[in-house]
mmCIF file of C-alpha atoms and ligand atoms in Angstrom:
data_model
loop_
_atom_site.group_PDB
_atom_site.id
_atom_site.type_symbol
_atom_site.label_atom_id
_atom_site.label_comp_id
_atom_site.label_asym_id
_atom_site.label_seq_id
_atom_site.Cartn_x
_atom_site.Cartn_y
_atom_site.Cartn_z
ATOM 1 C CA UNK A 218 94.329 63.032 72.742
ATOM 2 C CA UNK A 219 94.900 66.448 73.817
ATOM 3 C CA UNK A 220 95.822 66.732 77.247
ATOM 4 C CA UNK A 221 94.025 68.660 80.225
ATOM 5 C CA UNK A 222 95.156 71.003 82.924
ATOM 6 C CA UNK A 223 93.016 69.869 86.131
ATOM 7 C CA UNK A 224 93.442 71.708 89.414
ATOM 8 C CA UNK A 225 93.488 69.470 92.648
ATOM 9 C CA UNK A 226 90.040 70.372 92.944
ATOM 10 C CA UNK A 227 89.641 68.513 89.724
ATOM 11 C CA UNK A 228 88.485 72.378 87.972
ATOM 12 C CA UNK A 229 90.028 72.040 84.259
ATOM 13 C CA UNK A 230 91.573 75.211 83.221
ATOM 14 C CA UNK A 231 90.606 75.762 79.485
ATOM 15 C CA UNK A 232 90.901 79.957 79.413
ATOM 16 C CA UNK A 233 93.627 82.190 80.055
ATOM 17 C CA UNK A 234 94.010 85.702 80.127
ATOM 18 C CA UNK A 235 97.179 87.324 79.249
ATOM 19 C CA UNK A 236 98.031 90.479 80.166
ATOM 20 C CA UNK A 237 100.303 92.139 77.634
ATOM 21 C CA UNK A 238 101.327 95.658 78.717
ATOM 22 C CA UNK A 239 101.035 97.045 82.308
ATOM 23 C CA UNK A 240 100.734 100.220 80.745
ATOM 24 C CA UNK A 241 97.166 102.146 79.551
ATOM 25 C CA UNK A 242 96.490 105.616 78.300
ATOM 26 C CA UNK A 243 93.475 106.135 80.652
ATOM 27 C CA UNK A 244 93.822 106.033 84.652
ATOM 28 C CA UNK A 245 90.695 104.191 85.736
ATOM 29 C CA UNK A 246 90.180 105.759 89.335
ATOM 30 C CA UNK A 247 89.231 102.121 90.197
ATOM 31 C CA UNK A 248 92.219 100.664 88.720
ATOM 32 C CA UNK A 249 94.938 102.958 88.822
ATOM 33 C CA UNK A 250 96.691 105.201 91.344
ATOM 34 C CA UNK A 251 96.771 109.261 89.350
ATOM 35 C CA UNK A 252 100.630 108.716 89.301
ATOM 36 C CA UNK A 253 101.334 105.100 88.402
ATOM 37 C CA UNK A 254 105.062 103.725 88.264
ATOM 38 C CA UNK A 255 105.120 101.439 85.263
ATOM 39 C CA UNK A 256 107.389 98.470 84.638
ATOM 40 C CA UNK A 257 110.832 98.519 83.262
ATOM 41 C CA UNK A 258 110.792 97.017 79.741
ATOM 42 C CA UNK A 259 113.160 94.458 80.586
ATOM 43 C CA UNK A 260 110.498 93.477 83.057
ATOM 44 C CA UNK A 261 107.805 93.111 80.636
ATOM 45 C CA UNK A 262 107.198 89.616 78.254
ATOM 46 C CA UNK A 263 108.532 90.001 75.179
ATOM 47 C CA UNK A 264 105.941 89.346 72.361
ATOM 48 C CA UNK A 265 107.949 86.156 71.302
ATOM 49 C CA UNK A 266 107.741 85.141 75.015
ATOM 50 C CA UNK A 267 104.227 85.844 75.423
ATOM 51 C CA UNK A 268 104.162 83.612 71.650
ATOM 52 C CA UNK A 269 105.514 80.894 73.728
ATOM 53 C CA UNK A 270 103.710 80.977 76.902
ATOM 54 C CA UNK A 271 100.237 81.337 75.116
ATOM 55 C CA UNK A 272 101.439 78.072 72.960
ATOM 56 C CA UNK A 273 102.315 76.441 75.765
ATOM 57 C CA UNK A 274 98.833 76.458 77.173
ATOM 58 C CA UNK A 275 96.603 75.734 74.092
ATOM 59 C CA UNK A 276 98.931 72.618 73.807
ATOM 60 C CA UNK A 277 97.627 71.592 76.931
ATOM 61 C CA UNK A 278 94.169 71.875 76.365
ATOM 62 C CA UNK A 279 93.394 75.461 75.961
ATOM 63 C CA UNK A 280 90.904 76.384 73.880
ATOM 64 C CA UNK A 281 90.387 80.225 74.952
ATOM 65 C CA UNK A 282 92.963 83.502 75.150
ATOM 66 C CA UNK A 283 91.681 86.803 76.213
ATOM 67 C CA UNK A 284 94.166 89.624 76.156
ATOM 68 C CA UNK A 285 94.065 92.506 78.192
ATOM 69 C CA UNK A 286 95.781 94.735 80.234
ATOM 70 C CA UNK A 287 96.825 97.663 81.129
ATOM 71 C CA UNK A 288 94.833 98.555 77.901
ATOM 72 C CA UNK A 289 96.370 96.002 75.240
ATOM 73 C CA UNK A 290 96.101 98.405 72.074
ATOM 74 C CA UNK A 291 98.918 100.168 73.285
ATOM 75 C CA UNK A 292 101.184 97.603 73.056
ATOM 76 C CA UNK A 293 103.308 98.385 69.576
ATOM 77 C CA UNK A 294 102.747 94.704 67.470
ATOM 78 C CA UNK A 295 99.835 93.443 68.881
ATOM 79 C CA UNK A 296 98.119 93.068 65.450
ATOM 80 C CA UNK A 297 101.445 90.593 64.231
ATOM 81 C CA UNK A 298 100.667 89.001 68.072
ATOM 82 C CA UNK A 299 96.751 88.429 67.669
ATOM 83 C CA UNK A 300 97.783 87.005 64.166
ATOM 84 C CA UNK A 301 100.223 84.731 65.297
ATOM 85 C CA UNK A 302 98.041 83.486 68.387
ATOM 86 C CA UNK A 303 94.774 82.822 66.193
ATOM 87 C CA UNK A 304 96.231 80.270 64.101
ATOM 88 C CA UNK A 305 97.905 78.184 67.143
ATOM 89 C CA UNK A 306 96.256 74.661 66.371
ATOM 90 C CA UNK A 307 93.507 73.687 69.090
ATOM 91 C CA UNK A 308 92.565 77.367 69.661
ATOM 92 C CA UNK A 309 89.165 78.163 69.257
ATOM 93 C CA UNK A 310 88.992 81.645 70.701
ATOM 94 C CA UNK A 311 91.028 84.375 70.474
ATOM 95 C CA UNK A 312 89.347 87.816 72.105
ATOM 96 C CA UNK A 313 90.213 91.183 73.269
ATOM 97 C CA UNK A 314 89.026 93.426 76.292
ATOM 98 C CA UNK A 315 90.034 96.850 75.520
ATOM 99 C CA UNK A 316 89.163 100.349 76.623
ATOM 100 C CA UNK A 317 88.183 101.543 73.387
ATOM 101 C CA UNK A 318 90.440 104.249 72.840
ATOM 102 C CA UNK A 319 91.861 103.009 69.426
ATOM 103 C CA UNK A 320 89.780 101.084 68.014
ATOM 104 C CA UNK A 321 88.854 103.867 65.187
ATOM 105 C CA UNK A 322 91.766 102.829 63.894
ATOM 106 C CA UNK A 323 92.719 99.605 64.188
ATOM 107 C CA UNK A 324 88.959 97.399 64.460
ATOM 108 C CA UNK A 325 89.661 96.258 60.902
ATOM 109 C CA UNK A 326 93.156 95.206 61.687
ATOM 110 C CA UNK A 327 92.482 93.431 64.917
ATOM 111 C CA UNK A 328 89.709 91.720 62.603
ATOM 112 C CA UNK A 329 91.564 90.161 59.866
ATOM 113 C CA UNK A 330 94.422 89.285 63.053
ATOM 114 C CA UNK A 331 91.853 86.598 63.410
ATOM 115 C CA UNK A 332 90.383 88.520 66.461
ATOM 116 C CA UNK A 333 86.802 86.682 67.966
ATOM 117 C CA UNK A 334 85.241 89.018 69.768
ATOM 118 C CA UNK A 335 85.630 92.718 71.552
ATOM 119 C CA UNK A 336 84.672 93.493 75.224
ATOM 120 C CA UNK A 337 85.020 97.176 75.305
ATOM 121 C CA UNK A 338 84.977 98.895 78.937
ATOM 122 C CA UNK A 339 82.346 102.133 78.917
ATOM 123 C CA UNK A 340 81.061 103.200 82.438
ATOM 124 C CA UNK A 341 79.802 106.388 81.368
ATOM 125 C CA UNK A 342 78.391 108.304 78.172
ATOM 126 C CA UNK A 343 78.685 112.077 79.665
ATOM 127 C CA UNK A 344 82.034 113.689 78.541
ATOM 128 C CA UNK A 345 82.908 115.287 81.700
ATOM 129 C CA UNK A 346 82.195 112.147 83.989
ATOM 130 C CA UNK A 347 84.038 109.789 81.318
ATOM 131 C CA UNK A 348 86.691 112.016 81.641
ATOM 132 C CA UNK A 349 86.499 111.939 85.503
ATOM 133 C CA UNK A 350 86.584 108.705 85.875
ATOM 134 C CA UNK A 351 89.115 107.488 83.525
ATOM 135 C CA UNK A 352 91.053 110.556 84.297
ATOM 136 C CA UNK A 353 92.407 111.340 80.502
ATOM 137 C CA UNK A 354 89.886 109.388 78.551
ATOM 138 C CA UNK A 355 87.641 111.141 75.266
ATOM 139 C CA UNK A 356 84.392 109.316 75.680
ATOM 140 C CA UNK A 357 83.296 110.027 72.022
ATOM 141 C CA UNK A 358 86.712 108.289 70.850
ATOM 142 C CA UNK A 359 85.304 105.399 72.450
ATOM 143 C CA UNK A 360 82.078 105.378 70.953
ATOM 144 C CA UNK A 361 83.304 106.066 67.274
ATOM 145 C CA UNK A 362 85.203 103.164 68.190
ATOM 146 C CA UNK A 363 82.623 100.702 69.353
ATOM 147 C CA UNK A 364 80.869 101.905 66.026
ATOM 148 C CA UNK A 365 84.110 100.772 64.242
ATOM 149 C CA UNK A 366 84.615 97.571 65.562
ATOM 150 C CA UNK A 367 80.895 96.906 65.025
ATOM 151 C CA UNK A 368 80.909 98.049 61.141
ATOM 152 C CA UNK A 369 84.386 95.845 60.769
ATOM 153 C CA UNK A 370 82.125 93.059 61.110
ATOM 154 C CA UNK A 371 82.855 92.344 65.002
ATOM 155 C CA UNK A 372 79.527 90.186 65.961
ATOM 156 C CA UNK A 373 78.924 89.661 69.940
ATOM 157 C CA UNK A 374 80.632 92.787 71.090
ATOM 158 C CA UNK A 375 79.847 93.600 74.777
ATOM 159 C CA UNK A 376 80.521 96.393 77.121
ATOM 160 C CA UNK A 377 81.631 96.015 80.853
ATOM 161 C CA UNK A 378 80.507 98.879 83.133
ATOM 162 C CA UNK A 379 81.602 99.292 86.535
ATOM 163 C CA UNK A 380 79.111 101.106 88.272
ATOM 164 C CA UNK A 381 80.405 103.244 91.305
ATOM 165 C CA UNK A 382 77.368 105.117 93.745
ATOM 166 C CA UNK A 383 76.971 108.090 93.491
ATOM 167 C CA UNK A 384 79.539 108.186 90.636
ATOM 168 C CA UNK A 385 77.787 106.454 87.677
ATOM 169 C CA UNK A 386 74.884 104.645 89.103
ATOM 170 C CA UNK A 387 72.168 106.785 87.779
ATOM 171 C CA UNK A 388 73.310 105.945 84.429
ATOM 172 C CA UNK A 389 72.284 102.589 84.251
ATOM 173 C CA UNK A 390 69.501 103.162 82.255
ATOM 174 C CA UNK A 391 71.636 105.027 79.199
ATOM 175 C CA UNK A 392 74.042 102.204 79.197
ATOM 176 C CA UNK A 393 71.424 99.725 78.801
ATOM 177 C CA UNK A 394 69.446 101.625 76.113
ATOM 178 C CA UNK A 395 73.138 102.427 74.472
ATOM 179 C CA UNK A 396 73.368 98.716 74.172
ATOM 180 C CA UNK A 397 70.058 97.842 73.197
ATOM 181 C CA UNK A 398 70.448 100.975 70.091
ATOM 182 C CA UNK A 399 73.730 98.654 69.099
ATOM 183 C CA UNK A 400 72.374 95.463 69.391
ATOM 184 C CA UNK A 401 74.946 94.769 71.453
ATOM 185 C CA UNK A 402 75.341 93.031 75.532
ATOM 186 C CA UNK A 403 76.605 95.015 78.394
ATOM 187 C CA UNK A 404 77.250 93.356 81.386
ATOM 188 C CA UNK A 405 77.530 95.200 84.762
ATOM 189 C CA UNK A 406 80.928 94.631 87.108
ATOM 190 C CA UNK A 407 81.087 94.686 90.897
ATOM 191 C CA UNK A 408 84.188 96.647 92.109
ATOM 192 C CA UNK A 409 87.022 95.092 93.356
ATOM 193 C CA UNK A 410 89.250 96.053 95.817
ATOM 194 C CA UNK A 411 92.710 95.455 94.393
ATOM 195 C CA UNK A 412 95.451 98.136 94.643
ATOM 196 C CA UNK A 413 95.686 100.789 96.853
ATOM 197 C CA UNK A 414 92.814 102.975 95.816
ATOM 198 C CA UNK A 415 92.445 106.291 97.453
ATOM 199 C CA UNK A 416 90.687 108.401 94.885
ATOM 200 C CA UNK A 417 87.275 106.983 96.338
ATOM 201 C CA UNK A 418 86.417 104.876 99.420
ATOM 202 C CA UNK A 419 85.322 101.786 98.054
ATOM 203 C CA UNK A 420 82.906 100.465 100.525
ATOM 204 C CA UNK A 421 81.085 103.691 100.290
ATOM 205 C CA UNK A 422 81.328 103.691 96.302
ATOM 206 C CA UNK A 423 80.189 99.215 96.483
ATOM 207 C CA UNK A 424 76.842 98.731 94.419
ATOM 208 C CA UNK A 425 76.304 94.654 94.127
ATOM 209 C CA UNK A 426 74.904 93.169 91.014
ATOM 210 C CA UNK A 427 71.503 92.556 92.663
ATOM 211 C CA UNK A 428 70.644 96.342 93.078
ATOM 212 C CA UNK A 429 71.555 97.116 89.462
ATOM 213 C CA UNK A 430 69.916 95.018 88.438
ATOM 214 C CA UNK A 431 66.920 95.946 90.321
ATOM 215 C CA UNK A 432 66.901 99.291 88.870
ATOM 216 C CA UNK A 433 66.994 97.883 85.255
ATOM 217 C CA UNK A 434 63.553 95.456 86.748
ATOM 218 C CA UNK A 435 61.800 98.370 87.105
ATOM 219 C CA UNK A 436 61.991 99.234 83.256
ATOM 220 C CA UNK A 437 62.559 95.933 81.656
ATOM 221 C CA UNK A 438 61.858 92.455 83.218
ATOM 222 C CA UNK A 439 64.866 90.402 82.319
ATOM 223 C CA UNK A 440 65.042 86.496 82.035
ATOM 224 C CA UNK A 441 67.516 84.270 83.836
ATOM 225 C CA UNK A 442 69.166 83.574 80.288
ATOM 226 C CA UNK A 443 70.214 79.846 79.276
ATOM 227 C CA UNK A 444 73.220 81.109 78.461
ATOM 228 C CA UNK A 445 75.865 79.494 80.704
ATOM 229 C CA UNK A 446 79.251 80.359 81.595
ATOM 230 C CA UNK A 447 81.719 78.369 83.542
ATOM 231 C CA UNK A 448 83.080 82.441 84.419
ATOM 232 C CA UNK A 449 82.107 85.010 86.719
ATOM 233 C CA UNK A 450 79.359 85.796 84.285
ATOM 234 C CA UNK A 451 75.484 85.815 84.712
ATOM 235 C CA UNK A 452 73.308 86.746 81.684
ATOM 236 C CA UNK A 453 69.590 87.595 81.210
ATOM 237 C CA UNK A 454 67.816 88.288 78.370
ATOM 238 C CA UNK A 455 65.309 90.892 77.638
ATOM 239 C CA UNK A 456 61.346 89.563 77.833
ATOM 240 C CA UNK A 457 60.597 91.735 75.234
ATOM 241 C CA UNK A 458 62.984 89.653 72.899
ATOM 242 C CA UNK A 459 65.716 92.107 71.983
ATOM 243 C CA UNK A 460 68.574 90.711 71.217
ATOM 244 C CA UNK A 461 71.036 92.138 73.690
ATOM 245 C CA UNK A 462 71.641 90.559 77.247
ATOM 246 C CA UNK A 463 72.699 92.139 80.078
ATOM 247 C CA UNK A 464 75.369 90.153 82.152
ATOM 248 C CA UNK A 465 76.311 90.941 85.694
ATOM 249 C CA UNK A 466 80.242 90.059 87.038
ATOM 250 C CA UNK A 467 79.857 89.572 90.837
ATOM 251 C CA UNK A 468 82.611 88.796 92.169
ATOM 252 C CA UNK A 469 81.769 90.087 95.942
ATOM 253 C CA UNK A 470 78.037 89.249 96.009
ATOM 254 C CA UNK A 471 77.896 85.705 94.176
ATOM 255 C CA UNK A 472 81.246 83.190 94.719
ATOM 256 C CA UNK A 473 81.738 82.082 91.365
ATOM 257 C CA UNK A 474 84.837 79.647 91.943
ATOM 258 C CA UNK A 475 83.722 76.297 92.033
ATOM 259 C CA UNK A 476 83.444 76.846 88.133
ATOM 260 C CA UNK A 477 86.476 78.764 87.628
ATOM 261 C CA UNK A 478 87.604 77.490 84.462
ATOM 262 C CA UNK A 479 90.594 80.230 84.077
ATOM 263 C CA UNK A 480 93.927 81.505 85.212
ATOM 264 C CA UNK A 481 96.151 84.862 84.302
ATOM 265 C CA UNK A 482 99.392 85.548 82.819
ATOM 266 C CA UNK A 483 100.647 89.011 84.169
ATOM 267 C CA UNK A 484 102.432 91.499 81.937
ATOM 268 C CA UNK A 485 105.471 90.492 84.017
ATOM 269 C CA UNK A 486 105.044 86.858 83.068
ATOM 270 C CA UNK A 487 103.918 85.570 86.295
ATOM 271 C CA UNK A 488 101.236 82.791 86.083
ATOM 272 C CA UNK A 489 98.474 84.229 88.609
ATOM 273 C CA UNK A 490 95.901 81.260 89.712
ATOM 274 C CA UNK A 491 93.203 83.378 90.978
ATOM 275 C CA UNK A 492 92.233 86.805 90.477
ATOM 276 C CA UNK A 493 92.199 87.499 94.417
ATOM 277 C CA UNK A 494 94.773 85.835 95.953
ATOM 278 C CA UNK A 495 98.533 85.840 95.439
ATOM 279 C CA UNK A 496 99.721 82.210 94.484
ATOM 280 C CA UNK A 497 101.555 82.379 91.470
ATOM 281 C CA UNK A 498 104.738 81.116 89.377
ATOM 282 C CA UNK A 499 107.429 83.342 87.620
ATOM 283 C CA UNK A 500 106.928 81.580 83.788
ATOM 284 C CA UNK A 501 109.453 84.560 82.410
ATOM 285 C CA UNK A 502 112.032 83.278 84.735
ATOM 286 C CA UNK A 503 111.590 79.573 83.508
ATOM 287 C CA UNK A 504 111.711 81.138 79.665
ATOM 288 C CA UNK A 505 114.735 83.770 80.573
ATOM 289 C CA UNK A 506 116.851 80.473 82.172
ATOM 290 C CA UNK A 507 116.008 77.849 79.158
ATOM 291 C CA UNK A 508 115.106 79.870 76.645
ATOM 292 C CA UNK A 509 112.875 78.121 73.701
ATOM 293 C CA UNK A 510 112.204 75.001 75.674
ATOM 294 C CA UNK A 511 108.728 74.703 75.862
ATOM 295 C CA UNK A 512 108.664 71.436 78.019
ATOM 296 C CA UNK A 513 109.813 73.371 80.819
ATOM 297 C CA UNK A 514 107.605 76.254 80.244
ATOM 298 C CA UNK A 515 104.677 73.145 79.985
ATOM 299 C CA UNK A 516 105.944 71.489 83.042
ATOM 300 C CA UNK A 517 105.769 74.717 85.568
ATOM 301 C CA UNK A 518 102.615 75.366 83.878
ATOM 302 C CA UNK A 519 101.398 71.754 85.045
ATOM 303 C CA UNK A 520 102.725 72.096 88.413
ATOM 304 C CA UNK A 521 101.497 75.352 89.056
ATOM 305 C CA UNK A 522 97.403 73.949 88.726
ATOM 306 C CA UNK A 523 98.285 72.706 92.058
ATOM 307 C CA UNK A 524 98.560 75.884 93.673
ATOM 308 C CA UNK A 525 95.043 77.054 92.609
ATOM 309 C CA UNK A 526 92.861 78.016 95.471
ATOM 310 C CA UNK A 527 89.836 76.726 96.373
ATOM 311 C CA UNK A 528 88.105 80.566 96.339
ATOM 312 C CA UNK A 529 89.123 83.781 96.009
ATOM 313 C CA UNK A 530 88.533 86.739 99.068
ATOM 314 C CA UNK A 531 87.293 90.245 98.624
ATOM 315 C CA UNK A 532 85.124 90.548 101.381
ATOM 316 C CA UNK A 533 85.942 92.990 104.078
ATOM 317 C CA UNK A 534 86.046 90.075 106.884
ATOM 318 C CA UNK A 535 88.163 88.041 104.675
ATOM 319 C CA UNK A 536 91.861 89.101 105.806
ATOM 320 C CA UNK A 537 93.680 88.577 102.313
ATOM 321 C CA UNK A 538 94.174 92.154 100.845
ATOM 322 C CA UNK A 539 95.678 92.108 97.318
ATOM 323 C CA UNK A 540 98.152 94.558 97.350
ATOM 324 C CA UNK A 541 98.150 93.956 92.655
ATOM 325 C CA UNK A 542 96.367 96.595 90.762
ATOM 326 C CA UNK A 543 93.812 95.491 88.190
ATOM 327 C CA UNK A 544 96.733 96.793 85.521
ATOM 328 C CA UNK A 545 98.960 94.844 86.838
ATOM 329 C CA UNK A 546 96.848 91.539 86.757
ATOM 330 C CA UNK A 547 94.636 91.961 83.424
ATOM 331 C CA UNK A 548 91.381 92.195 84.348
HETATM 332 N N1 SAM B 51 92.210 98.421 79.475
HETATM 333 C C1 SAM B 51 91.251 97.453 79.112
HETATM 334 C C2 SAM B 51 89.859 97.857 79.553
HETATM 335 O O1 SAM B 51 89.749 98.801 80.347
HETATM 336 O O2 SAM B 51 88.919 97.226 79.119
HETATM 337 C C3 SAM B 51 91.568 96.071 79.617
HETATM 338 C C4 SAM B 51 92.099 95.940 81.019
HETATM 339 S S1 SAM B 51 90.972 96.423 82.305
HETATM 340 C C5 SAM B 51 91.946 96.095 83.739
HETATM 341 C C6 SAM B 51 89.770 95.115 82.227
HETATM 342 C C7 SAM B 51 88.474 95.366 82.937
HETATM 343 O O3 SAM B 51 88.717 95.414 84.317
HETATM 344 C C8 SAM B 51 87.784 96.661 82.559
HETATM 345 O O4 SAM B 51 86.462 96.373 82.141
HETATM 346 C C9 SAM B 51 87.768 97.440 83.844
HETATM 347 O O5 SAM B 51 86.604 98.204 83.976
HETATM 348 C C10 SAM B 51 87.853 96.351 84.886
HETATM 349 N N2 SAM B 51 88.409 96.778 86.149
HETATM 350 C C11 SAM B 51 89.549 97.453 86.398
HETATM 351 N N3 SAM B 51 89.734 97.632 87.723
HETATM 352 C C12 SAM B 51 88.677 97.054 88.344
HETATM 353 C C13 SAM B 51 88.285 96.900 89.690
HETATM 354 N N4 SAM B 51 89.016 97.364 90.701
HETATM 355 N N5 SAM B 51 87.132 96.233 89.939
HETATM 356 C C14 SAM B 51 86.371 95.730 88.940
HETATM 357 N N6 SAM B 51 86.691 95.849 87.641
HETATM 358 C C15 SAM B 51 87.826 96.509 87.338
HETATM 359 FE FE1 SF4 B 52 93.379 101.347 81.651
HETATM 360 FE FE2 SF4 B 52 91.533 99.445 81.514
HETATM 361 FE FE3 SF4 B 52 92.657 100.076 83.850
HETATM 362 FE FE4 SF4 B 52 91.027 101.805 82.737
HETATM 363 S S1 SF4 B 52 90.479 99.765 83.437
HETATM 364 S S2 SF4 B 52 93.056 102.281 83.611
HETATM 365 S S3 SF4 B 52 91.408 101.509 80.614
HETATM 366 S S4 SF4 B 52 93.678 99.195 82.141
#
């Protein structure tokens, strides 16, 4: 029998998310400082060592990898990673959140890599707002690439918005009708504060799940969907019976954690057991001091569930301030 990672709050971790690159070609003004210092190579997980980590966990019970980032399409190999992942035995999932940027080119690649499913990040449709807010990004490259990875025969793609007030909030509406044209589900995230963020003040710039989707009540009425997640995911379906859902990712307005079913590996190789707080465990230094010997790699992995917190804080009255950007953390 496969064995289970179980936290001492008796939460088994089945998902991981692995950052592979600290680096991006956009500059999210939610996610990024203008003028980010990046890591030193030497700093960074070797594709080999993220090979080992990622095996490490499916052979101890899990069953779902998301990579991510920093934006993961700009790491040089990750189609001969993504191929090399899929087949580990006992995986059932591998998937991708990615800004969108390449996909023109490489949707059919990331496809026959064995590659699940897409979530591609899209918080505006307007050129010169797309462009503000990811401070480099083309926002028709990203829809030529959604259109790619949907005609290479990616099923269930979804697009995460974070919508900002008075930035982005008044294009709710497009974003679900863009979805709905594509068949495709768009789920809605609440920002979080991790980083240093000056560009905007984010208490000012906070819209919570509930009044999104309160806007998108007064044009559709949506259905608490059966569709469950152990994540930070809720989904409703349309009650006209289209096929797309619209998810909301709360992380301020509804604590999600007594279900949290996941943990991170950083682009640094650090094994991060919740998104907003700081306990973690240096993996790369276990794999730089015995290299190729999983059983240590397993064992730190085993004793780390032990450090998982109960809950994670974001709230202004809670005092933990992450000092990580999302980069940094793969969101
Ligand atoms: N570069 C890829 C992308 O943008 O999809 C993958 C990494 S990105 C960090 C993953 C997701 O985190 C994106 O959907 C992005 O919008 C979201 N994100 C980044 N910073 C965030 C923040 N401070 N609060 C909430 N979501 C954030
Ligand atoms: Fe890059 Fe994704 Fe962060 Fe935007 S959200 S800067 S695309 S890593």
């Amino acid at each position: 029998m496969t064995e289970k990672l179980v936290d001492s709050f008796g939460r088994v971790v089945d998902y991981i998310r692995i950052s592979v690159t600290d680096r991006c070609d956009f500059r999210c003004v939610y996610c990024m400082a203008e003028d980010m210092t990046f890591l030193p190579r030497a700093q960074v997980l070797t594709l080999e060592e993220i090979h080992t980590i990622a095996a490490a966990f499916v052979s101890l019970g899990v069953n779902k990898i998301r990579l991510t980032g920093g934006e993961p399409m700009v790491r040089r190999g990750i189609e001969g990673l993504c191929a090399d992942l899929a087949v580990l035995p006992g995986l059932e999932e591998l998937v991708m959140t990615t800004n969108g940027s390449q996909l023109v080119n490489k949707a059919v690649a990331l496809k026959k890599a064995g590659v699940k499913r897409l979530n591609v990040s899209l918080d505006s449709l307007q050129a010169e707002r797309f462009k503000q807010i990811t401070r480099t990004g083309d926002v028709a490259q990203v829809i030529a690439g959604i259109d790619a990875a949907i005609a290479a025969g990616f099923q269930n793609l979804k697009i995460n918005a974070v919508i900002l007030r008075n930035r982005n909030d008044d294009e709710i509406m497009d974003l679900v009708e863009f979805a709905r044209s594509r068949n495709i589900d768009l789920s809605f995230i609440e920002e979080m504060p991790l980083g240093t963020i000056t560009e905007h003040d984010q208490a000012q710039a906070y819209m919570s799940s509930d009044e999104v989707k309160a806007v998108i009540s007064q044009h559709y009425e949506l259905l608490d969907s059966s569709r469950q997640t152990p994540g930070p995911s809720r989904y409703f379906a349309f009650a006209d019976g289209h096929k797309s859902r619209i998810g909301f990712i709360s992380p301020h307005s509804h604590n999600f954690c007594e279900a949290c079913n996941r943990v991170r590996v950083t682009a640094e190789g650090r094994l991060l057991l919740c998104l907003g707080n700081e306990h973690s465990v240096d993996l790369k230094a276990v794999l730089r001091r015995y290299p190729g010997d999983m059983s240590r790699v397993q064992q730190a992995i085993r004793d780390a569930m032990q450090l998982k917190p109960a809950r994670h804080y974001f709230n202004a009255a809670d005092e933990v301030k992450i000092l990580r950007f999302m980069n940094m953390t793969g969101g």
